[in-house]
XYZ file of C-alpha atoms in Angstrom:
290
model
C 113.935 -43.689 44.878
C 113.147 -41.047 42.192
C 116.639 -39.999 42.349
C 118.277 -43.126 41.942
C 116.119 -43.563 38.974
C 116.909 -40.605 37.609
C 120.372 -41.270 37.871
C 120.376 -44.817 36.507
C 118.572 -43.178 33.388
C 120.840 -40.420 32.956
C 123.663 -43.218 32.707
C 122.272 -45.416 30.488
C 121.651 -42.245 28.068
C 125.118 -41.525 27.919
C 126.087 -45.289 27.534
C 124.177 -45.050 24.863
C 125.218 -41.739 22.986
C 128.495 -40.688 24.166
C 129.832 -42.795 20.845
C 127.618 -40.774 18.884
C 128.773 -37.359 20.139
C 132.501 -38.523 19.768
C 131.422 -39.312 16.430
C 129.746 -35.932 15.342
C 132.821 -34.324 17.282
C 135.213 -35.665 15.333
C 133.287 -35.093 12.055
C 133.036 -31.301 12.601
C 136.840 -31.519 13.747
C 137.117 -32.829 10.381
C 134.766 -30.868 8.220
C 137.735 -27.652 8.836
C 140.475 -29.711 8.441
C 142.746 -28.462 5.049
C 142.640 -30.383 2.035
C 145.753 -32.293 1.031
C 147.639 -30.893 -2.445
C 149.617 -34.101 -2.617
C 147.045 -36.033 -4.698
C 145.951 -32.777 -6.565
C 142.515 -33.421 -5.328
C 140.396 -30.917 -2.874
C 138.279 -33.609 -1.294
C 140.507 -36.781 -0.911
C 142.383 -35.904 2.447
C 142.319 -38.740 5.115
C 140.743 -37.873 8.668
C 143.211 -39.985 10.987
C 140.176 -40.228 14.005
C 139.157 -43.873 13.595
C 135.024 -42.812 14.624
C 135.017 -40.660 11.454
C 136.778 -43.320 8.697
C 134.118 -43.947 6.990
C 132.754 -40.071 6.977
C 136.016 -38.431 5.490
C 135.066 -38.349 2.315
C 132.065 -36.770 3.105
C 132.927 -34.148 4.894
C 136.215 -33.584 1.858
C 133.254 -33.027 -0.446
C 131.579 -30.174 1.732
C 135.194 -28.218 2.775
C 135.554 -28.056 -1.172
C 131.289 -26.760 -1.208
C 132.129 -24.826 1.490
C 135.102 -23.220 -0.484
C 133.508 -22.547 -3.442
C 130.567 -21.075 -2.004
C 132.677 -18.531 -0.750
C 134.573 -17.979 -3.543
C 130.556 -17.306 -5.644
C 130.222 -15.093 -2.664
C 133.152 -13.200 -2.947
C 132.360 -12.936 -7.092
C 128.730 -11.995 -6.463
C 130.266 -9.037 -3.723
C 132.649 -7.601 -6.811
C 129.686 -7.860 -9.507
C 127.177 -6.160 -7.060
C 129.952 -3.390 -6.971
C 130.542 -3.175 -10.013
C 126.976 -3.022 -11.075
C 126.580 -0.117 -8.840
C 129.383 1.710 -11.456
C 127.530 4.078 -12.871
C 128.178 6.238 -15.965
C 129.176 10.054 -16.007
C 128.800 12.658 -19.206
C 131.253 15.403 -18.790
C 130.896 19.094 -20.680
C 133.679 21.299 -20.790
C 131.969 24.764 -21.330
C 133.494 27.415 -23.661
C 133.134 31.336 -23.189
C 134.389 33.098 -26.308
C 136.513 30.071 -26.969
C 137.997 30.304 -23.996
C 137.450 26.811 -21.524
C 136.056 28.298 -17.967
C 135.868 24.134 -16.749
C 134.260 20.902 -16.601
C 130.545 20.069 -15.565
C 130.083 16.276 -14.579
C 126.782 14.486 -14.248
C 126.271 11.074 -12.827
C 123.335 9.209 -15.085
C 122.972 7.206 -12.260
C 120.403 4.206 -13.153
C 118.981 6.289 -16.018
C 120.316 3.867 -18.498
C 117.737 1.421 -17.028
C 114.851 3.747 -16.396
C 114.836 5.837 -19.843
C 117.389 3.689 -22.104
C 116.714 5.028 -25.205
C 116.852 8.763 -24.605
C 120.079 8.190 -21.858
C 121.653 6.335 -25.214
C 121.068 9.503 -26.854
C 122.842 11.559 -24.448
C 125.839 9.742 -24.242
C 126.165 8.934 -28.222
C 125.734 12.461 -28.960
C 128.452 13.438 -25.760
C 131.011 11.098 -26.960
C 130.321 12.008 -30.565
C 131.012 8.458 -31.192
C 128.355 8.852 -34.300
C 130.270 11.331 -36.081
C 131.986 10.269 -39.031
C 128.668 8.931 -39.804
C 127.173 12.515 -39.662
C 129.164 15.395 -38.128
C 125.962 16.977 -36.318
C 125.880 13.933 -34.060
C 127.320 15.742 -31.402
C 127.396 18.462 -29.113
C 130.633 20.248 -29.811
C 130.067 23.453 -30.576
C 126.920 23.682 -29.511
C 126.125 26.967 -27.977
C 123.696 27.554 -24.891
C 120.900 29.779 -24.952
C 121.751 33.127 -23.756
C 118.834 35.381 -23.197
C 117.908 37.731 -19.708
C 115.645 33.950 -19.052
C 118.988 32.344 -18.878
C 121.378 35.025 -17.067
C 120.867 34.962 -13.124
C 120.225 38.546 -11.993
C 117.377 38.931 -14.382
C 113.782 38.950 -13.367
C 113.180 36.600 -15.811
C 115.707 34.418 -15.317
C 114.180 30.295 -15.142
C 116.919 28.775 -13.277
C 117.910 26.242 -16.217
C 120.102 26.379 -18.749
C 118.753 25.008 -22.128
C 120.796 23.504 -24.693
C 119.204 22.522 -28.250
C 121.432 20.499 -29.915
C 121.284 20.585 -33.979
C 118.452 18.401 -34.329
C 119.940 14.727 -34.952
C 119.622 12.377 -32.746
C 122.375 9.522 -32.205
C 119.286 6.625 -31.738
C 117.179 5.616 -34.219
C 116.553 7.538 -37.552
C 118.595 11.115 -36.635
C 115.581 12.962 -37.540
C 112.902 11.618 -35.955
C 111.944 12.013 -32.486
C 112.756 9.694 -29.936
C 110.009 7.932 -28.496
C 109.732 6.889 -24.951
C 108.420 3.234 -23.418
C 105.261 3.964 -22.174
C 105.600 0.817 -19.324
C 109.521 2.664 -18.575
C 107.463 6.005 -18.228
C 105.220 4.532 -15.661
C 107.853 3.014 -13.559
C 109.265 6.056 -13.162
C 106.827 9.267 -13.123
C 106.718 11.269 -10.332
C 103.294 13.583 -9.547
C 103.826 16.854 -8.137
C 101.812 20.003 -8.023
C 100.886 21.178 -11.501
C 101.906 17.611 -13.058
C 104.604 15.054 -13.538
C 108.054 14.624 -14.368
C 109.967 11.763 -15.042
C 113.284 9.532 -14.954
C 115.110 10.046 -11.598
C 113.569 11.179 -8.563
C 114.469 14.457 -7.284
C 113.952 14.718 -3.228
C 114.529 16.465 0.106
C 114.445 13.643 2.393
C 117.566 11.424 2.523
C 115.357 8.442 3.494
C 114.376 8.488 -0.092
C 118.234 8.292 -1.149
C 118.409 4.838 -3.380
C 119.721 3.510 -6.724
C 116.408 5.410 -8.641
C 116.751 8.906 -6.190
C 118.923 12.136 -6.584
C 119.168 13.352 -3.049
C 118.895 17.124 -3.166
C 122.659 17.256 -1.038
C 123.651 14.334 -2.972
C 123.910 16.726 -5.955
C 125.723 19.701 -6.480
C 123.424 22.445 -4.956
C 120.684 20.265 -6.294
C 121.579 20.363 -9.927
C 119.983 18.029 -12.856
C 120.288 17.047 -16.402
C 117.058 16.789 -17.913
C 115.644 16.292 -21.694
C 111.848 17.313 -22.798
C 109.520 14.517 -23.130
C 106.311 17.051 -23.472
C 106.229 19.564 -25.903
C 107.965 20.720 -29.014
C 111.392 19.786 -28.265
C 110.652 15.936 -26.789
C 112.385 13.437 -27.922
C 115.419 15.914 -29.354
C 118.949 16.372 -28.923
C 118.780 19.175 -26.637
C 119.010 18.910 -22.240
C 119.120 21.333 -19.649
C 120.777 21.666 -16.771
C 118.030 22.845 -14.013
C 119.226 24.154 -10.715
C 116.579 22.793 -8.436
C 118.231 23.244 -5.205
C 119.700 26.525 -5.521
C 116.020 27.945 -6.677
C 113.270 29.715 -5.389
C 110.459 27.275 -3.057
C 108.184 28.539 -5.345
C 110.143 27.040 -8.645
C 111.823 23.655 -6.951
C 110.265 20.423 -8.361
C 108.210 21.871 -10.523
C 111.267 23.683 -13.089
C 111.106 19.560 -13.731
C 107.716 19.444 -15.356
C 106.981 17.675 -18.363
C 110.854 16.457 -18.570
C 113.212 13.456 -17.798
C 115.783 13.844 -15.092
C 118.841 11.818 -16.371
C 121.677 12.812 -14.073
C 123.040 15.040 -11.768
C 125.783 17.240 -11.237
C 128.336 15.721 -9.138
C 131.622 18.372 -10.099
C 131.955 21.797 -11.364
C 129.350 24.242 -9.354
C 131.322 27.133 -9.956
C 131.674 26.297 -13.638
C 127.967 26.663 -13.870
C 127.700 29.569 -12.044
C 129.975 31.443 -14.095
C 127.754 30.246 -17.061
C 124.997 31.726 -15.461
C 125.740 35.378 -14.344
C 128.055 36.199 -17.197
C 126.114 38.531 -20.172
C 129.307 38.328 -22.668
C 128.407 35.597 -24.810
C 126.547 32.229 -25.108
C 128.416 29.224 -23.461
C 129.294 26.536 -25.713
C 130.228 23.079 -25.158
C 133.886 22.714 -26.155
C 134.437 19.368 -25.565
C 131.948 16.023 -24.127
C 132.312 12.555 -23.363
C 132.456 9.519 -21.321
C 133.929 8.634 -17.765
């Protein structure tokens, strides 16, 4: 008896929604159907299944949603890439006049963590400010060049330090820059014997993001930094600090008290001829923009 019941219900359920399931079958069947170009309209195309007449338009209306949903998609895809574009300084470096190559850094997303002093950098690279005043720029400028700056030395620091002449690009050229103190908290980074600031420098590629310079990410682990403590903060002048390639008991900490900006992503073996050669200062030859 139970399973004649059973069965008679089982019947009478499909009596009573097999017309509905034809129905939302032949609605999806004609949700993916194309849309006709005869009438120059996206949503007016006809749906010949005579359960669905009075859905067609309906379902016209979410094909063309459907459509340009994807097409946001696909534009929100290419502006996410193209956000991730970030901008490189180049350097070609001079040794008695003579070009030895090109040092590239990668600002990475500097120009959102430090804007005002990674707008310095690049005005003064591209030189973009100089028929305003010709010392709004960098070529020309000559490294220092002292036994702290030539590798082989016992006193050499493992940067090289480049001052600038003084005039900044930002802002009145002869006044220091000043940095946001709520963009200086976003991005300060403790380590032992104080902070530094701007990028992230680390070891541990689980740290590798958008704000992080992986230490194999760079060139041997080289940065760009400016001074944001002491007498030369806020300046024209950077240096180039080889973190990787240093002593354990230098590392992090040659980053004290400044801002990493970039990092080195072409010309290690420009550098290092900067570094053990004792003929003459390095100068910048020519700068700009990729």
């Amino acid at each position: 008896m139970v399973h004649v019941a059973m069965s008679n219900l089982a019947s009478r359920f499909l009596v009573i929604f097999l017309p509905f399931v034809n129905i939302r079958r032949d609605m999806v069947h004609a949700a993916f159907q194309p849309p006709s170009v005869s009438t120059g309209s996206a949503s007016t195309y006809t749906v010949c299944t005579q359960n669905a007449k009075t859905c067609h338009h309906y379902w016209g209306v979410r094909y063309d949603r459907y459509m340009a949903l994807g097409m946001s998609l696909q534009e929100e895809v290419a502006a996410s890439k193209e956000s991730k574009t970030t901008t490189k300084v180049y350097f070609d470096i001079g040794l008695d006049e003579k070009n030895i190559g090109r040092l590239v850094f990668d600002l990475k997303s500097s120009e959102r963590l430090l804007p005002t002093h990674t707008k310095n950098l690049i005005k003064l690279a591209t030189g973009e400010m100089r028929s305003i005043d010709p010392r709004l720029g960098y070529v020309k400028c000559a490294f220092k060049h002292s036994p702290q700056f030539v590798e082989g030395f016992s006193q050499y620091r493992w940067a090289h330090v480049l001052d600038g002449r003084g005039r900044n690009a930002v802002g009145n050229p002869t006044e220091r820059i000043q940095a946001d103190p709520d963009n200086l908290r976003s991005c300060t980074h403790s380590i032992y014997g104080g902070v530094y600031y701007g990028l992230e420098y680390s070891d541990d590629d689980d740290d590798d993001g958008d704000d992080v310079v992986y230490a194999d990410g760079a060139a041997y682990g080289v940065v760009l930094t400016v001074p944001l403590v002491g007498a030369y903060r806020g300046s024209t002048g950077f240096s180039i600090v080889r973190v990787g390639e240093s002593p354990q008991e230098w590392k992090e900490r040659l980053l004290l008290n400044s801002a990493v900006l970039g990092y080195l992503v072409s010309g290690i073996d420009v550098l290092h001829h900067m570094a053990r050669q004792t003929d003459a200062p390095p100068t910048i030859l020519a700068s700009g923009k990729l």
